[in-house]
CSV table of C-alpha atoms and ligand atoms in Angstrom, one decimal:
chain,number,residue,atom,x,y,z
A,77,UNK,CA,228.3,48.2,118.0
A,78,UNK,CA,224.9,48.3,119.6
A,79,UNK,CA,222.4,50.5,117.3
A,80,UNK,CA,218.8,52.2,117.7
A,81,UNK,CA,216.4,53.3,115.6
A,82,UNK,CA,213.8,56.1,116.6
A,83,UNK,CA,210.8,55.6,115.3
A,84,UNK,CA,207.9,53.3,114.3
A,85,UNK,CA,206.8,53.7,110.7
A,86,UNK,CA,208.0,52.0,107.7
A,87,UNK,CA,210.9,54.0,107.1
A,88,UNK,CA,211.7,53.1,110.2
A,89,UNK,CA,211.3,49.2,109.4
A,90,UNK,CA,213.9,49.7,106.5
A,91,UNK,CA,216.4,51.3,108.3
A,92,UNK,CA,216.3,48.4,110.9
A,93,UNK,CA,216.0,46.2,107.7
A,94,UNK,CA,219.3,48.0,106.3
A,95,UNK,CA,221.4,48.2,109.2
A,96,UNK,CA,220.6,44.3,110.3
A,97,UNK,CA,222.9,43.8,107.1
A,98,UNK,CA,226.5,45.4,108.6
A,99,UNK,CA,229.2,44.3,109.4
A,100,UNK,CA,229.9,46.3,112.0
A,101,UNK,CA,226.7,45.8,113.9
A,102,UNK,CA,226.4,43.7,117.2
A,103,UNK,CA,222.6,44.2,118.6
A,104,UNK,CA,219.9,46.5,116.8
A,105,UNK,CA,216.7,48.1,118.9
A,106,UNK,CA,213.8,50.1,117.8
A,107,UNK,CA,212.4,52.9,120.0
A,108,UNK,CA,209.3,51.7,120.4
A,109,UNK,CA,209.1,50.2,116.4
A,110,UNK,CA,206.6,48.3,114.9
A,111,UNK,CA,205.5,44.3,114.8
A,112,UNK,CA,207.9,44.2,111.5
A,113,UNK,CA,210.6,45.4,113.6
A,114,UNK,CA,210.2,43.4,116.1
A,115,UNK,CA,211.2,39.9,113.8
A,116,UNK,CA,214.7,41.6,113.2
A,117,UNK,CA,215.7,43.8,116.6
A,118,UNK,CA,214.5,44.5,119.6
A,119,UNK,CA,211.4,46.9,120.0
A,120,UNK,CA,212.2,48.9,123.3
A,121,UNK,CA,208.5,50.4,124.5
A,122,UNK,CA,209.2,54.1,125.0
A,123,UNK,CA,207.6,57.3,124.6
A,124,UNK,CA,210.1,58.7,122.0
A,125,UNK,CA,208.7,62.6,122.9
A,126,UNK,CA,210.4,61.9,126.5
A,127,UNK,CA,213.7,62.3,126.0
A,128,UNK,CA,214.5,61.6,129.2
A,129,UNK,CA,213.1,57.8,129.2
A,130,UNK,CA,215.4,57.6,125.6
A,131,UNK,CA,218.4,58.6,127.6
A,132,UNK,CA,217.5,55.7,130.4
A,133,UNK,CA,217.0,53.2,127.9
A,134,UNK,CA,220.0,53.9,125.7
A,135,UNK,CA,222.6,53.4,129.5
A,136,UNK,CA,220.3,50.2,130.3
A,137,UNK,CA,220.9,48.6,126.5
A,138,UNK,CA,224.3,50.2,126.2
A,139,UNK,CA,223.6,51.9,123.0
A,140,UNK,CA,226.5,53.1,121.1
A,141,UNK,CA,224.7,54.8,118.3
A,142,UNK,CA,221.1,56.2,118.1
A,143,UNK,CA,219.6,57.0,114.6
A,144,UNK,CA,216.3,59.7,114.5
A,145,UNK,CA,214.0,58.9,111.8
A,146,UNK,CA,210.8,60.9,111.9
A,147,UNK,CA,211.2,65.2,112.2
A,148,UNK,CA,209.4,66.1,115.6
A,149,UNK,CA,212.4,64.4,118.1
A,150,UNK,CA,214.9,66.3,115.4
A,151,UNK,CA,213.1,69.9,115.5
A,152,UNK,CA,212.6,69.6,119.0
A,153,UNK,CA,216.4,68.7,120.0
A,154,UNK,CA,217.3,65.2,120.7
A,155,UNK,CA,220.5,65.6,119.3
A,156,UNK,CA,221.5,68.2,121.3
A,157,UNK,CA,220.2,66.7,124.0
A,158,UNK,CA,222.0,63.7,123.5
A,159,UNK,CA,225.1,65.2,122.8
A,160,UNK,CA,225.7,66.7,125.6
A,161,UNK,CA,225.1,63.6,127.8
A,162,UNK,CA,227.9,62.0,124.9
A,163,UNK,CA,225.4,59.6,123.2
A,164,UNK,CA,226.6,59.6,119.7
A,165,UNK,CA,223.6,60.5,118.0
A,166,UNK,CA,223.3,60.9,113.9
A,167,UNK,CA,221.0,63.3,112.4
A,168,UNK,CA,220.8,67.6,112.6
A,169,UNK,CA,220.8,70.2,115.8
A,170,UNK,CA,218.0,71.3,116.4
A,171,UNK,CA,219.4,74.8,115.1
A,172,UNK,CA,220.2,73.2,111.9
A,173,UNK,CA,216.8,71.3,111.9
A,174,UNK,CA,215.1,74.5,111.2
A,175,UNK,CA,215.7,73.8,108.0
A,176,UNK,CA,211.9,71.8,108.1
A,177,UNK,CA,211.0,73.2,111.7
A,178,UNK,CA,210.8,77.0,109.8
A,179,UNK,CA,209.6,77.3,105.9
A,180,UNK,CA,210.6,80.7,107.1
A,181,UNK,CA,213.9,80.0,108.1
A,182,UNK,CA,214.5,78.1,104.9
A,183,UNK,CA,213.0,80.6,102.6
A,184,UNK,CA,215.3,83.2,104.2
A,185,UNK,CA,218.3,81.0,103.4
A,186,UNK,CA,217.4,80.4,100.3
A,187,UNK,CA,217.2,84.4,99.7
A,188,UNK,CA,220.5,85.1,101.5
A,189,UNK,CA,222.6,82.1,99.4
A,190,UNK,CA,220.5,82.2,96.3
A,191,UNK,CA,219.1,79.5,96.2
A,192,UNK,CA,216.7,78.8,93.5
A,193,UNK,CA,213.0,78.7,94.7
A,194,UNK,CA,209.4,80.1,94.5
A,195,UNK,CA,208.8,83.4,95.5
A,196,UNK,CA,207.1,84.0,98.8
A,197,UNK,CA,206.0,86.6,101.2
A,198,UNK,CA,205.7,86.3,104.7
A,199,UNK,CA,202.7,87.5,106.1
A,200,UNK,CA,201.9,89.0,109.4
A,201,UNK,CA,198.1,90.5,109.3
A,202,UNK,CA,194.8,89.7,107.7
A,203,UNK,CA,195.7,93.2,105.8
A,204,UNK,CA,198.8,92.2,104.6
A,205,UNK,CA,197.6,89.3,103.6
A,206,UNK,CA,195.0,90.9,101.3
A,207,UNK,CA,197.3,93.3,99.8
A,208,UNK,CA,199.6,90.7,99.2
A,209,UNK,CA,197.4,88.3,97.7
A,210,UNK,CA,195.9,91.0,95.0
A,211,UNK,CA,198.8,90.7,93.8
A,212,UNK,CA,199.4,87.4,93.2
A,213,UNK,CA,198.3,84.9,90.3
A,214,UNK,CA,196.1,81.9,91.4
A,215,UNK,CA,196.9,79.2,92.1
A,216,UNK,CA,198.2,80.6,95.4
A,217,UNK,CA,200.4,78.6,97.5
A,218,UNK,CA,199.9,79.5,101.6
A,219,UNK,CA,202.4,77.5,103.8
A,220,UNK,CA,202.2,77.5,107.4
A,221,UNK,CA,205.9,78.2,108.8
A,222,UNK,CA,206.1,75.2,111.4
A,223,UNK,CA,205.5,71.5,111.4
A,224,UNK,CA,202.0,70.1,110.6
A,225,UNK,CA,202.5,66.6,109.8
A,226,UNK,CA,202.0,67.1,106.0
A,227,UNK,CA,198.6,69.2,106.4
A,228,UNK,CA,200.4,73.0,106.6
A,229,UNK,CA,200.3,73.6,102.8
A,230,UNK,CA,197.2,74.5,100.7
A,231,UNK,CA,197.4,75.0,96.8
A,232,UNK,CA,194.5,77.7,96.6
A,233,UNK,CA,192.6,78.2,93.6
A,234,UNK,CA,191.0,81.3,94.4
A,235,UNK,CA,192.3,84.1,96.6
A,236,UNK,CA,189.3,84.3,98.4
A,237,UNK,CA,190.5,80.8,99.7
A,238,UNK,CA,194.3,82.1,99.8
A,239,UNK,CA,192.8,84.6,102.2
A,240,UNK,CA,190.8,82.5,104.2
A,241,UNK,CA,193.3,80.1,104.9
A,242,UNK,CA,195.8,82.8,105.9
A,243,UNK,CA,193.4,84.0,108.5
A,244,UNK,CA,192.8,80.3,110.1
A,245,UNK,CA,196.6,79.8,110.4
A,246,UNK,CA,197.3,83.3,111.6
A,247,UNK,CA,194.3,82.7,114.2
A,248,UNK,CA,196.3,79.1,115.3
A,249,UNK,CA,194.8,76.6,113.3
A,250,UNK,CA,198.4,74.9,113.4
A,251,UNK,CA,199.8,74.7,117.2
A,252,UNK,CA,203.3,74.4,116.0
A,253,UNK,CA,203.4,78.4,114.9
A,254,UNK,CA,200.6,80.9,114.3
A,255,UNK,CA,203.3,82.2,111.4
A,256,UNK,CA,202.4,82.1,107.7
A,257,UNK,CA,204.0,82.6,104.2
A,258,UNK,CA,202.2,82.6,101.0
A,259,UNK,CA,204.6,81.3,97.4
A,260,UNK,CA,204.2,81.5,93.9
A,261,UNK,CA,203.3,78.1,92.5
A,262,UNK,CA,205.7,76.2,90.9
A,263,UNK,CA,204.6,74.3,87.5
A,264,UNK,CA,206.8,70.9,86.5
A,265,UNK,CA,207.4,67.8,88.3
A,266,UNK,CA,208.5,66.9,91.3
A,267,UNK,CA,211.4,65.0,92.7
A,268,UNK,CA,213.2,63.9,96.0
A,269,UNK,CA,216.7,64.3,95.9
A,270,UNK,CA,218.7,63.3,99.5
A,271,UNK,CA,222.2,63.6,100.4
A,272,UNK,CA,224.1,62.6,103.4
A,273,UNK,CA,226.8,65.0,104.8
A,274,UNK,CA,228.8,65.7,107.6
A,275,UNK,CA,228.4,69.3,107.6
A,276,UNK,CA,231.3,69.8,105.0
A,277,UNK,CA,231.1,66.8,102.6
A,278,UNK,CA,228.8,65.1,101.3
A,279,UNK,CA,227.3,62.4,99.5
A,280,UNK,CA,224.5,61.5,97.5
A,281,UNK,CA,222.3,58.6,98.7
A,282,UNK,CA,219.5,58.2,96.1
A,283,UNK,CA,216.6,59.8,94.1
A,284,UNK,CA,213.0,58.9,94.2
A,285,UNK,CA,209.8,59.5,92.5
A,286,UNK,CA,207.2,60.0,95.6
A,287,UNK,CA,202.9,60.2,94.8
A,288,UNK,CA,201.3,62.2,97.3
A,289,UNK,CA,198.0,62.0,96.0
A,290,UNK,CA,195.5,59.6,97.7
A,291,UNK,CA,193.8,58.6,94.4
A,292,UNK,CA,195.0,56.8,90.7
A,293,UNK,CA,196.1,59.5,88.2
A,294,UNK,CA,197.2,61.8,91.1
A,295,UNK,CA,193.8,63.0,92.2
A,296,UNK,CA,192.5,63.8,95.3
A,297,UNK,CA,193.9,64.4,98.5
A,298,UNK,CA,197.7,65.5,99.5
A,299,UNK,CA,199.0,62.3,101.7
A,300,UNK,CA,202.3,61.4,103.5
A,301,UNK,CA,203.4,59.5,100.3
A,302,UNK,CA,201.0,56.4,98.7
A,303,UNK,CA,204.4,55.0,96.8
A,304,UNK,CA,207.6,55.5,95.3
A,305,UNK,CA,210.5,54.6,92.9
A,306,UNK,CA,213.9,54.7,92.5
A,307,UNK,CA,215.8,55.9,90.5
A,308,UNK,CA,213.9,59.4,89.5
A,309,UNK,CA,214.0,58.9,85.8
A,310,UNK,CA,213.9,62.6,85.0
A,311,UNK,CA,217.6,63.1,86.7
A,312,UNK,CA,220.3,62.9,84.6
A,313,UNK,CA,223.9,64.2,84.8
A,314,UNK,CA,223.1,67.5,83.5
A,315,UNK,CA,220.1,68.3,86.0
A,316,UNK,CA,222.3,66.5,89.2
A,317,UNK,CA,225.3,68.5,88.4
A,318,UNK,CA,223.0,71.8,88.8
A,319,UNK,CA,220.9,70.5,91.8
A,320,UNK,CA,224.6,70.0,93.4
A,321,UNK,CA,225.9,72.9,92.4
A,322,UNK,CA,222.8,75.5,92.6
A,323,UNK,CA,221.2,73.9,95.5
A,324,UNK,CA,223.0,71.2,97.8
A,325,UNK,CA,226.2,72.7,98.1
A,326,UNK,CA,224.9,76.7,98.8
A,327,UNK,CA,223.3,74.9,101.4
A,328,UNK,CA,225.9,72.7,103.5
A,329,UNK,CA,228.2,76.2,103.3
A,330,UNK,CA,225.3,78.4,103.5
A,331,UNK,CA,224.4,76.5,107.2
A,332,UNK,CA,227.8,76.8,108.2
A,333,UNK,CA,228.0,80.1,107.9
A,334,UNK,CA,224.6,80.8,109.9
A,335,UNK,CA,226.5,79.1,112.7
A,336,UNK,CA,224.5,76.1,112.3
A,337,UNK,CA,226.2,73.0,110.2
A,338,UNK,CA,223.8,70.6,108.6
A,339,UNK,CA,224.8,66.6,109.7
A,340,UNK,CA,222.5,64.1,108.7
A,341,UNK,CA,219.8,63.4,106.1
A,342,UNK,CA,219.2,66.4,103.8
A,343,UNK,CA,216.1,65.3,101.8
A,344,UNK,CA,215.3,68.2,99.1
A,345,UNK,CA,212.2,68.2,97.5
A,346,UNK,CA,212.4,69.5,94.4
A,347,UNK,CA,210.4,71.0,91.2
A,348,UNK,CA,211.9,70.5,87.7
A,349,UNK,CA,210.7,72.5,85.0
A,350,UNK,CA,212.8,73.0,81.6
A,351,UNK,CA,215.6,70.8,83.0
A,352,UNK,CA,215.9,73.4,86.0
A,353,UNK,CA,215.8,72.5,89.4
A,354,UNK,CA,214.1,74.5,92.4
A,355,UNK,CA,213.6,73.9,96.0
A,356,UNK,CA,209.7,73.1,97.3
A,357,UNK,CA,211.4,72.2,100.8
A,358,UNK,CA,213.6,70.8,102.8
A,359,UNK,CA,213.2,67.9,105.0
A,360,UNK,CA,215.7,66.6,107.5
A,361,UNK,CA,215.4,62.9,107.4
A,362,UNK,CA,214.6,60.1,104.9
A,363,UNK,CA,211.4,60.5,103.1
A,364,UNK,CA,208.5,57.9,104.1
A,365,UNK,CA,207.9,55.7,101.5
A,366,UNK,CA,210.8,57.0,99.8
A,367,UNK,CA,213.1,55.6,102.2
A,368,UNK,CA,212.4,52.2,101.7
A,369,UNK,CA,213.2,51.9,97.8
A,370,UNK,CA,216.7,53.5,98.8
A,371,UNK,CA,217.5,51.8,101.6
A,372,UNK,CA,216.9,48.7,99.2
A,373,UNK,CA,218.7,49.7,96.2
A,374,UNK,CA,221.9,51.2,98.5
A,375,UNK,CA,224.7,48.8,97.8
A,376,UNK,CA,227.2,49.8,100.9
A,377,UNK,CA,227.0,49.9,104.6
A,378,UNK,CA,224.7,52.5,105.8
A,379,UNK,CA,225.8,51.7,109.0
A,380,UNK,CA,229.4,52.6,108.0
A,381,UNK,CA,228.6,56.4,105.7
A,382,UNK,CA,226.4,56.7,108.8
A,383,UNK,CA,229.7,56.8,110.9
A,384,UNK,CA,231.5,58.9,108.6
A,385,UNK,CA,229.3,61.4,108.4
A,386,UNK,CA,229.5,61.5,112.1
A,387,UNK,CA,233.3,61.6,112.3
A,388,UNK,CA,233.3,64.1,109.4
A,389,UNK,CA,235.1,61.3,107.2
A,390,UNK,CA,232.4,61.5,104.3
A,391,UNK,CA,234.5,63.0,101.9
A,392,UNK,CA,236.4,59.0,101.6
A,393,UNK,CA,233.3,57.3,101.1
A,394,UNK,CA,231.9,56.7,97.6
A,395,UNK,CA,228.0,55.1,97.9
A,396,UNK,CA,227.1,52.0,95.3
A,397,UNK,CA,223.7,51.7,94.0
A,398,UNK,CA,222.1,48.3,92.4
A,399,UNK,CA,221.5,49.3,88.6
A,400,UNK,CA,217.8,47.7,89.6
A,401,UNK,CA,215.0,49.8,90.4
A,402,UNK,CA,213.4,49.5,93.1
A,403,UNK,CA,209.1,50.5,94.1
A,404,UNK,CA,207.2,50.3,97.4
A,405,UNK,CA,203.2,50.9,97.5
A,406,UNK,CA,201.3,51.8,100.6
A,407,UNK,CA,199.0,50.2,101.6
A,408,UNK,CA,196.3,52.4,103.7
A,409,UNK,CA,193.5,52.2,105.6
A,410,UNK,CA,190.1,52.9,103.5
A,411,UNK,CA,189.0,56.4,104.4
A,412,UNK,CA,192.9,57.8,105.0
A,413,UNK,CA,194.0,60.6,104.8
A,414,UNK,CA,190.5,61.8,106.1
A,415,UNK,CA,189.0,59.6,109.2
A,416,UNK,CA,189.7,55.7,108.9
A,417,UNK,CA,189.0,52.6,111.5
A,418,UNK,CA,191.6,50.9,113.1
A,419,UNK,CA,192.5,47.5,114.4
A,420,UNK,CA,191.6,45.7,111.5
A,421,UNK,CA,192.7,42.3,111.1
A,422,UNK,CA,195.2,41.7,108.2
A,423,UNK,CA,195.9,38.0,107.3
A,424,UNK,CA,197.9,36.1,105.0
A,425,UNK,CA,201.3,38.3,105.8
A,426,UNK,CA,204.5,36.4,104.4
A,427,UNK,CA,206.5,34.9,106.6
A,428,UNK,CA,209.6,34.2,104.9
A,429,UNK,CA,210.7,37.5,102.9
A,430,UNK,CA,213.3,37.9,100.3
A,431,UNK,CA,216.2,40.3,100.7
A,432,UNK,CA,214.3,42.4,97.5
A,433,UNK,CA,210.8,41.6,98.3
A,434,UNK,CA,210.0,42.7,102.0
A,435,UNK,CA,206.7,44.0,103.2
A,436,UNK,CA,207.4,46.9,105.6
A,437,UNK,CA,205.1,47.8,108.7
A,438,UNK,CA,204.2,51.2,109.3
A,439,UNK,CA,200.8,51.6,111.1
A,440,UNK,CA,200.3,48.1,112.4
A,441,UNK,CA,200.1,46.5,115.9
A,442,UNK,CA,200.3,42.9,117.6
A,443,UNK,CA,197.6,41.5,119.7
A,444,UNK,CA,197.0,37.8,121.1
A,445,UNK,CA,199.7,36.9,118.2
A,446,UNK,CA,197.1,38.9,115.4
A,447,UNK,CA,198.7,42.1,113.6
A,448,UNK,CA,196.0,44.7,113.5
A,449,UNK,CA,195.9,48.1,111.4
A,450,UNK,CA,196.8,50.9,113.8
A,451,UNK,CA,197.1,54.1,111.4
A,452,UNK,CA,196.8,55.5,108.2
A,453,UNK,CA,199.5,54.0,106.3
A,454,UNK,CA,199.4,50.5,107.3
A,455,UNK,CA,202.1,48.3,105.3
A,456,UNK,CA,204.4,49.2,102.2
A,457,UNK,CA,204.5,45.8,99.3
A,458,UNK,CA,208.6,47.2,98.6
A,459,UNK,CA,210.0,45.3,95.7
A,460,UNK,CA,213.2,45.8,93.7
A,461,UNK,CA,213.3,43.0,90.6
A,462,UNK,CA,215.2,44.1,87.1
A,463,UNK,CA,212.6,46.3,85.8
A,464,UNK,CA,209.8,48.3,87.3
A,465,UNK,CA,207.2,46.7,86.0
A,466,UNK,CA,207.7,43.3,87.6
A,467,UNK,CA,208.2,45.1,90.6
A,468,UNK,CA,204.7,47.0,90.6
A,469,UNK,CA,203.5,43.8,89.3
A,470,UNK,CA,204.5,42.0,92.3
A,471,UNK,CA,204.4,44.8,94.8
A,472,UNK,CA,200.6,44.7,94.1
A,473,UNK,CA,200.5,40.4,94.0
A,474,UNK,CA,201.8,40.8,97.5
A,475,UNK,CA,199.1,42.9,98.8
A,476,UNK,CA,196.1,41.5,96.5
A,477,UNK,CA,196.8,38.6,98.5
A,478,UNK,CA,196.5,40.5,102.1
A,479,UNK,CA,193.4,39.5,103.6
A,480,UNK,CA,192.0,43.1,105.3
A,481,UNK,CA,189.0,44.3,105.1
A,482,UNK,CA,189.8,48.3,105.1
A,483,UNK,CA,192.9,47.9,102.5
A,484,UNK,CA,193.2,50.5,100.0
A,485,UNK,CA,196.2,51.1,97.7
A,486,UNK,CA,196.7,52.7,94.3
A,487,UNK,CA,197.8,50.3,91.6
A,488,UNK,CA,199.5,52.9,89.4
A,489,UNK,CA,202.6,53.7,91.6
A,490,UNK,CA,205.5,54.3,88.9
A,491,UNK,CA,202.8,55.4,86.2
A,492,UNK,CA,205.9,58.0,84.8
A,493,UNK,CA,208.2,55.5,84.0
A,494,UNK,CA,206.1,52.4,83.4
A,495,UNK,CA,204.7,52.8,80.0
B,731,AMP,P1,205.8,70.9,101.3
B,731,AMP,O1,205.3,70.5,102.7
B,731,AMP,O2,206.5,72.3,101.3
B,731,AMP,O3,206.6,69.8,100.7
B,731,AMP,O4,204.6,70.9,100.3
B,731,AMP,C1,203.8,69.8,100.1
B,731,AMP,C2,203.5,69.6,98.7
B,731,AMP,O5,202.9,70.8,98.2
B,731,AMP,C3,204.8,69.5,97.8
B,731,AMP,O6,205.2,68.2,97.7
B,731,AMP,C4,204.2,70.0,96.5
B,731,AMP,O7,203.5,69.0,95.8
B,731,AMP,C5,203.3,71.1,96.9
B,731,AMP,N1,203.9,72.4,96.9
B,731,AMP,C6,204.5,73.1,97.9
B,731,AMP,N2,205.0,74.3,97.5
B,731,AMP,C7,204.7,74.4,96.2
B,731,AMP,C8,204.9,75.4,95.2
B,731,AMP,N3,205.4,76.6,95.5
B,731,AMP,N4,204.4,75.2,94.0
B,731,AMP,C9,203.8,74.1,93.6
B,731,AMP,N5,203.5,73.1,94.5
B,731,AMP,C10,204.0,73.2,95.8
B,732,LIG,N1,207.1,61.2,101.5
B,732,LIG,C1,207.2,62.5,101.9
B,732,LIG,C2,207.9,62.8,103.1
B,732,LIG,O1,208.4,61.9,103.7
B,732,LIG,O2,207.9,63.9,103.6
């Protein structure tokens, strides 16, 4: 069958990098993708926020299925969209997509199907808001309730900064919703936990360690992910069995009893504290970089579950893992997450990868046959060798030996499990 991918970052890059591997595929495209895309399919130039000029390019290409990576096309209804004009199309409704497009939503659900969580309030007025927040021990999470590509939540030390923060989001510091909640803050460590269902079944496909922090030793600023690993160390059988059975599996019937079934990715971030899980959020899609160590270490077809969960055949599928772990470090632009330069020259990219040692694009471009930086998080070193620490240690070999003026990476990616 003929495949696209939507998107252009580096999860998007693995997917591509995954799906070239099935059996069942005939032609792959990327809508619009990136230069590392374009070695393996065919980047197709199109505003993916049109859906329109999606639909046109999927009749001219005769696409038979389309894969969403990133969040905004999901929460603002491609698949519906597509649906109705019979493209098969894999990933949530934009009802279930809510899920990430509403903390509100999601908190609600998590309230109606008790599901464990931190305890939140939604707030609606500057009084509320400081009524609430005298009652609450710092530090003081405030969320905003829509998208805000990684920038809505704020771990406040002091509730003078709670407060202040409440009142720039209820004023419309976010355009996606003026709406606010504030949490308790969770204490333990964090994992990403993803499944893949069809709305009834489903299947787990991987755990990861992500590092949001810009800086070494988990300082600094909150990012979209500066690396990852796979397998999370900290989950064993115990601890899956009760994110499955107190989490996942409320969820998939909780959603089908709003009148909304959950199909796709179900990425749930979690907190673990005492060998007991609880939901930080939901996301609707692969985690970026988190997607690349999976989509490495997954032994089957992705292509193939990806169809399943589609025809609602998940529950036949059983998913195969290589017993190797695998890491990824981003590699960023200096100055990111706060203001960077782009359209930096990188030299000295590989040009013959490995099936384990691949760099992935995310923010790059081509020009006159030069790849130039083009965003914050620029290329991910992804390498899956027996243990983790030959991984890092190459990971980081493979982007010492970048030649880029603005690179910046952390070199402790893994710093959990590698003692
Ligand atoms: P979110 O966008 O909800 O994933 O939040 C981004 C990051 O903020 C999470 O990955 C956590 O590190 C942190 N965070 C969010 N909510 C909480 C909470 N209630 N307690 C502690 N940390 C949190
Ligand atoms: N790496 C975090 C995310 O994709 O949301």
């Amino acid at each position: 069958m003929n495949v696209c991918v939507i998107g252009s970052g580096g999860r998007e890059h693995a997917l591509c990098y995954k799906i070239k591997q099935s059996k069942k595929l005939k032609k792959l495209f990327c809508l619009p993708g990136n230069p590392g895309t374009a070695k393996i399919c065919e980047n197709l130039a199109v505003d993916i926020s049109d859906f329109n000029q999606i639909y046109i390019s999927i009749l001219e290409k005769k696409i038979d299925l389309v894969i969403v990576g990133p969040e905004v096309p999901l929460v603002n209804g491609i698949v519906d969209f597509l649906s109705e004009k019979k493209i098969k199309v894999f990933g949530p409704s934009k009802q279930a997509s809510r899920l990430e497009g509403s903390k509100i939503f999601m908190k609600n659900l998590c309230k109606k199907f008790e599901i464990p969580s931190a305890k939140y309030f939604e707030i609606k007025s500057l009084e509320e808001a400081i009524k609430v927040i005298d009652t609450m021990n710092v530090p003081i999470v405030v969320k905003s309730d829509g998208l805000a590509a990684g920038k809505g939540v704020t771990i406040c030390q002091t509730k003078e900064e709670a407060i202040n923060d409440i009142n720039n989001i209820l004023k419309g510091k976010f355009s996606s919703s003026n709406k606010v909640i504030v949490e308790e803050f969770l204490e333990g460590e964090e994992v990403s936990y993803f499944i893949i269902t069809d709305g009834k079944n489903f299947k787990q496909i991987g755990t990861a360690q992500d590092h949001k922090k810009i800086g070494e030793n988990d300082i600094g600023l909150n990012t979209g992910g500066m690396g990852a690993y796979s397998p999370s160390l900290i989950i064993d059988k115990n601890l899956e069995e009760k994110i499955i059975r107190k989490i996942i599996i409320p969820t998939i019937n909780g959603m089908e009893k709003l009148g909304c079934p959950y199909k796709g990715i179900l990425y749930a971030g979690l907190m673990i504290l005492n060998n007991e899980p609880k939901l930080i959020e939901y996301n609707i899609r692969f985690g970026d970089p988190e997607c690349q160590v999976l989509m490495m270490r997954l032994e089957d077809d992705l292509l193939d579950l990806i169809i399943s969960s589609i025809e609602g055949s998940l529950d036949s599928k059983k998913t195969k893992w290589s017993k190797d772990p695998c890491i990824t470090i981003v590699a960023a632009s200096k100055g990111y997450p706060e203001s960077f330069e782009k359209f930096k020259e990188i030299k000295n990219l590989p040009n013959n990868q490995e099936k384990n040692i691949q760099i992935f694009h995310a923010g790059t471009t081509e020009k006159n046959g030069k790849i130039l930086s083009n965003g914050g998080r620029v290329l991910n070193a992804t390498v899956m060798l027996s243990d983790l620490k030959s991984s890092r240690k190459k990971a980081l070999e493979l982007l010492d030996d970048l030649e880029w003026e603005d690179k910046y990476y952390r070199r402790d990616i893994g710093w959990r499990a590698i003692k």
